[in-house]
PDB file of C-alpha atoms in Angstrom:
ATOM      1  CA  MET A   1       0.826 -13.980  82.047  1.00  0.00           C
ATOM      2  CA  LYS A   2      -2.620 -12.891  80.885  1.00  0.00           C
ATOM      3  CA  ASN A   3      -2.207 -14.858  77.647  1.00  0.00           C
ATOM      4  CA  CYS A   4      -1.175 -17.977  79.575  1.00  0.00           C
ATOM      5  CA  ILE A   5      -4.295 -17.848  81.805  1.00  0.00           C
ATOM      6  CA  LEU A   6      -6.507 -17.244  78.762  1.00  0.00           C
ATOM      7  CA  LEU A   7      -4.974 -20.256  77.008  1.00  0.00           C
ATOM      8  CA  ILE A   8      -5.480 -22.499  80.086  1.00  0.00           C
ATOM      9  CA  VAL A   9      -9.135 -21.446  80.450  1.00  0.00           C
ATOM     10  CA  THR A  10      -9.738 -22.029  76.713  1.00  0.00           C
ATOM     11  CA  LEU A  11      -8.127 -25.484  76.876  1.00  0.00           C
ATOM     12  CA  PHE A  12     -10.131 -26.328  80.004  1.00  0.00           C
ATOM     13  CA  ILE A  13     -13.427 -25.361  78.392  1.00  0.00           C
ATOM     14  CA  THR A  14     -12.531 -27.230  75.180  1.00  0.00           C
ATOM     15  CA  LEU A  15     -11.611 -30.410  77.101  1.00  0.00           C
ATOM     16  CA  GLN A  16     -14.839 -30.185  79.120  1.00  0.00           C
ATOM     17  CA  SER A  17     -16.932 -30.043  75.961  1.00  0.00           C
ATOM     18  CA  PHE A  18     -15.132 -33.081  74.523  1.00  0.00           C
ATOM     19  CA  SER A  19     -15.684 -35.114  77.663  1.00  0.00           C
ATOM     20  CA  GLN A  20     -19.412 -34.363  77.684  1.00  0.00           C
ATOM     21  CA  ASP A  21     -19.761 -35.278  74.026  1.00  0.00           C
ATOM     22  CA  SER A  22     -18.050 -38.640  74.570  1.00  0.00           C
ATOM     23  CA  ILE A  23     -20.576 -39.636  77.269  1.00  0.00           C
ATOM     24  CA  VAL A  24     -23.764 -38.999  75.253  1.00  0.00           C
ATOM     25  CA  PRO A  25     -23.388 -41.745  72.556  1.00  0.00           C
ATOM     26  CA  VAL A  26     -22.782 -44.428  75.220  1.00  0.00           C
ATOM     27  CA  ASP A  27     -26.036 -43.504  76.983  1.00  0.00           C
ATOM     28  CA  LYS A  28     -28.009 -43.549  73.723  1.00  0.00           C
ATOM     29  CA  GLY A  29     -26.568 -46.916  72.733  1.00  0.00           C
ATOM     30  CA  SER A  30     -27.560 -48.580  76.026  1.00  0.00           C
ATOM     31  CA  HIS A  31     -31.029 -47.039  75.786  1.00  0.00           C
ATOM     32  CA  ARG A  32     -31.508 -48.521  72.316  1.00  0.00           C
ATOM     33  CA  ALA A  33     -30.499 -51.986  73.538  1.00  0.00           C
ATOM     34  CA  LEU A  34     -32.947 -51.817  76.453  1.00  0.00           C
ATOM     35  CA  GLN A  35     -35.675 -50.508  74.162  1.00  0.00           C
ATOM     36  CA  LYS A  36     -35.149 -53.460  71.797  1.00  0.00           C
ATOM     37  CA  ASP A  37     -35.333 -55.933  74.711  1.00  0.00           C
ATOM     38  CA  TYR A  38     -38.437 -54.173  76.063  1.00  0.00           C
ATOM     39  CA  ASP A  39     -40.182 -54.340  72.685  1.00  0.00           C
ATOM     40  CA  HIS A  40     -39.298 -58.039  72.449  1.00  0.00           C
ATOM     41  CA  LEU A  41     -40.793 -58.680  75.896  1.00  0.00           C
ATOM     42  CA  LEU A  42     -44.066 -57.036  74.917  1.00  0.00           C
ATOM     43  CA  LYS A  43     -44.514 -59.834  72.360  1.00  0.00           C
ATOM     44  CA  TYR A  44     -44.115 -62.456  75.118  1.00  0.00           C
ATOM     45  CA  ARG A  45     -47.100 -64.841  74.985  1.00  0.00           C
ATOM     46  CA  LEU A  46     -47.682 -64.576  78.720  1.00  0.00           C
ATOM     47  CA  PHE A  47     -48.957 -61.015  78.482  1.00  0.00           C
ATOM     48  CA  LYS A  48     -52.372 -59.900  77.252  1.00  0.00           C
ATOM     49  CA  GLU A  49     -52.906 -56.808  75.230  1.00  0.00           C
ATOM     50  CA  GLY A  50     -53.524 -53.709  77.300  1.00  0.00           C
ATOM     51  CA  MET A  51     -51.552 -54.835  80.386  1.00  0.00           C
ATOM     52  CA  THR A  52     -49.566 -52.163  82.163  1.00  0.00           C
ATOM     53  CA  ASP A  53     -45.827 -52.420  82.800  1.00  0.00           C
ATOM     54  CA  ASP A  54     -46.482 -53.030  86.483  1.00  0.00           C
ATOM     55  CA  GLU A  55     -48.744 -55.989  85.773  1.00  0.00           C
ATOM     56  CA  MET A  56     -46.249 -57.542  83.359  1.00  0.00           C
ATOM     57  CA  ALA A  57     -43.343 -57.101  85.784  1.00  0.00           C
ATOM     58  CA  GLY A  58     -45.466 -58.487  88.616  1.00  0.00           C
ATOM     59  CA  ILE A  59     -46.322 -61.631  86.625  1.00  0.00           C
ATOM     60  CA  LEU A  60     -42.657 -62.169  85.739  1.00  0.00           C
ATOM     61  CA  LEU A  61     -41.512 -61.617  89.329  1.00  0.00           C
ATOM     62  CA  TYR A  62     -44.166 -64.009  90.627  1.00  0.00           C
ATOM     63  CA  LYS A  63     -43.237 -66.728  88.143  1.00  0.00           C
ATOM     64  CA  GLY A  64     -39.488 -66.132  88.781  1.00  0.00           C
ATOM     65  CA  GLY A  65     -40.094 -66.468  92.515  1.00  0.00           C
ATOM     66  CA  ARG A  66     -41.964 -69.714  92.008  1.00  0.00           C
ATOM     67  CA  ASN A  67     -39.064 -71.057  89.906  1.00  0.00           C
ATOM     68  CA  LEU A  68     -36.549 -70.078  92.599  1.00  0.00           C
ATOM     69  CA  PHE A  69     -38.677 -71.813  95.227  1.00  0.00           C
ATOM     70  CA  GLY A  70     -38.857 -74.872  92.972  1.00  0.00           C
ATOM     71  CA  ALA A  71     -35.068 -74.809  92.653  1.00  0.00           C
ATOM     72  CA  PHE A  72     -34.742 -74.717  96.451  1.00  0.00           C
ATOM     73  CA  VAL A  73     -37.105 -77.649  96.847  1.00  0.00           C
ATOM     74  CA  ALA A  74     -35.382 -79.700  94.143  1.00  0.00           C
ATOM     75  CA  GLU A  75     -31.905 -79.033  95.561  1.00  0.00           C
ATOM     76  CA  THR A  76     -33.068 -79.882  99.102  1.00  0.00           C
ATOM     77  CA  PHE A  77     -34.710 -83.069  97.874  1.00  0.00           C
ATOM     78  CA  GLY A  78     -31.564 -83.965  95.950  1.00  0.00           C
ATOM     79  CA  LEU A  79     -29.420 -83.376  99.013  1.00  0.00           C
ATOM     80  CA  ILE A  80     -31.619 -85.615 101.158  1.00  0.00           C
ATOM     81  CA  VAL A  81     -31.777 -88.361  98.517  1.00  0.00           C
ATOM     82  CA  GLY A  82     -28.006 -88.111  98.007  1.00  0.00           C
ATOM     83  CA  SER A  83     -27.434 -88.457 101.761  1.00  0.00           C
ATOM     84  CA  VAL A  84     -29.673 -91.509 101.854  1.00  0.00           C
ATOM     85  CA  ALA A  85     -27.795 -92.970  98.880  1.00  0.00           C
ATOM     86  CA  VAL A  86     -24.478 -92.614 100.680  1.00  0.00           C
ATOM     87  CA  VAL A  87     -25.869 -94.541 103.659  1.00  0.00           C
ATOM     88  CA  VAL A  88     -27.690 -97.218 101.619  1.00  0.00           C
ATOM     89  CA  TYR A  89     -25.042 -97.819  98.914  1.00  0.00           C
ATOM     90  CA  PRO A  90     -22.661-100.021 100.927  1.00  0.00           C
ATOM     91  CA  LYS A  91     -25.532-102.325 101.918  1.00  0.00           C
ATOM     92  CA  ASN A  92     -27.506-102.441  98.647  1.00  0.00           C
ATOM     93  CA  ASN A  93     -25.754-101.489  95.417  1.00  0.00           C
ATOM     94  CA  THR A  94     -28.900-101.336  93.254  1.00  0.00           C
ATOM     95  CA  THR A  95     -30.935 -99.114  95.554  1.00  0.00           C
ATOM     96  CA  GLY A  96     -27.925 -96.895  96.259  1.00  0.00           C
ATOM     97  CA  THR A  97     -27.278 -96.441  92.531  1.00  0.00           C
ATOM     98  CA  VAL A  98     -30.935 -95.560  91.854  1.00  0.00           C
ATOM     99  CA  LEU A  99     -30.927 -93.021  94.695  1.00  0.00           C
ATOM    100  CA  ALA A 100     -27.662 -91.496  93.436  1.00  0.00           C
ATOM    101  CA  ILE A 101     -29.113 -91.129  89.929  1.00  0.00           C
ATOM    102  CA  GLY A 102     -32.267 -89.568  91.418  1.00  0.00           C
ATOM    103  CA  SER A 103     -30.155 -87.145  93.371  1.00  0.00           C
ATOM    104  CA  GLY A 104     -28.283 -86.137  90.203  1.00  0.00           C
ATOM    105  CA  ILE A 105     -31.523 -85.625  88.279  1.00  0.00           C
ATOM    106  CA  SER A 106     -32.889 -83.524  91.120  1.00  0.00           C
ATOM    107  CA  PHE A 107     -29.717 -81.417  91.045  1.00  0.00           C
ATOM    108  CA  ILE A 108     -30.109 -80.827  87.278  1.00  0.00           C
ATOM    109  CA  VAL A 109     -33.805 -79.906  87.692  1.00  0.00           C
ATOM    110  CA  GLY A 110     -32.889 -77.467  90.478  1.00  0.00           C
ATOM    111  CA  ILE A 111     -30.237 -75.766  88.311  1.00  0.00           C
ATOM    112  CA  GLY A 112     -32.724 -75.480  85.483  1.00  0.00           C
ATOM    113  CA  ASN A 113     -35.312 -73.888  87.752  1.00  0.00           C
ATOM    114  CA  LEU A 114     -32.690 -71.541  89.143  1.00  0.00           C
ATOM    115  CA  LEU A 115     -31.667 -70.335  85.679  1.00  0.00           C
ATOM    116  CA  SER A 116     -35.288 -69.975  84.567  1.00  0.00           C
ATOM    117  CA  GLY A 117     -36.163 -67.980  87.700  1.00  0.00           C
ATOM    118  CA  TYR A 118     -33.278 -65.559  87.308  1.00  0.00           C
ATOM    119  CA  SER A 119     -34.118 -65.179  83.627  1.00  0.00           C
ATOM    120  CA  LYS A 120     -37.693 -64.159  84.481  1.00  0.00           C
ATOM    121  CA  ILE A 121     -36.484 -61.762  87.176  1.00  0.00           C
ATOM    122  CA  SER A 122     -34.088 -60.142  84.686  1.00  0.00           C
ATOM    123  CA  LYS A 123     -36.929 -59.743  82.190  1.00  0.00           C
ATOM    124  CA  ALA A 124     -38.998 -58.036  84.909  1.00  0.00           C
ATOM    125  CA  GLY A 125     -35.953 -55.841  85.534  1.00  0.00           C
ATOM    126  CA  ILE A 126     -35.930 -54.771  81.886  1.00  0.00           C
ATOM    127  CA  ILE A 127     -39.609 -53.844  82.084  1.00  0.00           C
ATOM    128  CA  LEU A 128     -39.087 -51.916  85.330  1.00  0.00           C
ATOM    129  CA  GLN A 129     -35.941 -50.277  84.020  1.00  0.00           C
ATOM    130  CA  HIS A 130     -37.984 -48.913  81.127  1.00  0.00           C
ATOM    131  CA  LYS A 131     -39.972 -47.093  83.819  1.00  0.00           C
ATOM    132  CA  GLY A 132     -36.860 -45.819  85.612  1.00  0.00           C
ATOM    133  CA  ILE A 133     -36.607 -48.510  88.314  1.00  0.00           C
ATOM    134  CA  ASN A 134     -33.431 -50.568  88.510  1.00  0.00           C
ATOM    135  CA  LEU A 135     -33.908 -54.184  89.606  1.00  0.00           C
ATOM    136  CA  LYS A 136     -31.092 -56.619  90.230  1.00  0.00           C
ATOM    137  CA  ALA A 137     -31.269 -60.191  91.465  1.00  0.00           C
ATOM    138  CA  THR A 138     -28.619 -60.890  94.088  1.00  0.00           C
ATOM    139  CA  SER A 139     -27.646 -64.113  95.787  1.00  0.00           C
ATOM    140  CA  THR A 140     -29.849 -63.354  98.810  1.00  0.00           C
ATOM    141  CA  GLY A 141     -32.762 -61.474  97.259  1.00  0.00           C
ATOM    142  CA  ILE A 142     -33.788 -58.712  94.907  1.00  0.00           C
ATOM    143  CA  SER A 143     -32.387 -55.198  94.992  1.00  0.00           C
ATOM    144  CA  LEU A 144     -34.616 -52.352  93.809  1.00  0.00           C
ATOM    145  CA  ASN A 145     -33.274 -48.830  93.153  1.00  0.00           C
ATOM    146  CA  PHE A 146     -35.693 -46.002  92.376  1.00  0.00           C
TER     147      PHE A 146
END
């Protein structure tokens, strides 16, 4: 009985050491990837030499917010123009077609602004994550975890 308990304790300690060793390389690998992205962001032409991480993240968050607002304006404008095109098209084919094309272009511009804004917010998240702050853009706002 004593040998059985000794064997179980030895196996338990051995398995615990293996599980801890398997976690460490994953953490180091993700840190290297974030460090590479962080170093690449420091070469971004928007930043001046000597800026702190907070200033760089603030600039990116501001520009990302402006892009998201631009996407909202473009999509709203496209929706209004598209609604007008639906009303006008049966009466005047040329004007309705031009309005429909304008609505489609506004939709494409809005999607471009949306993607650009989320890209800038994710870059700010990489800078803040380097400092230990996790930032994630959600569908309704930005989530910060300290």
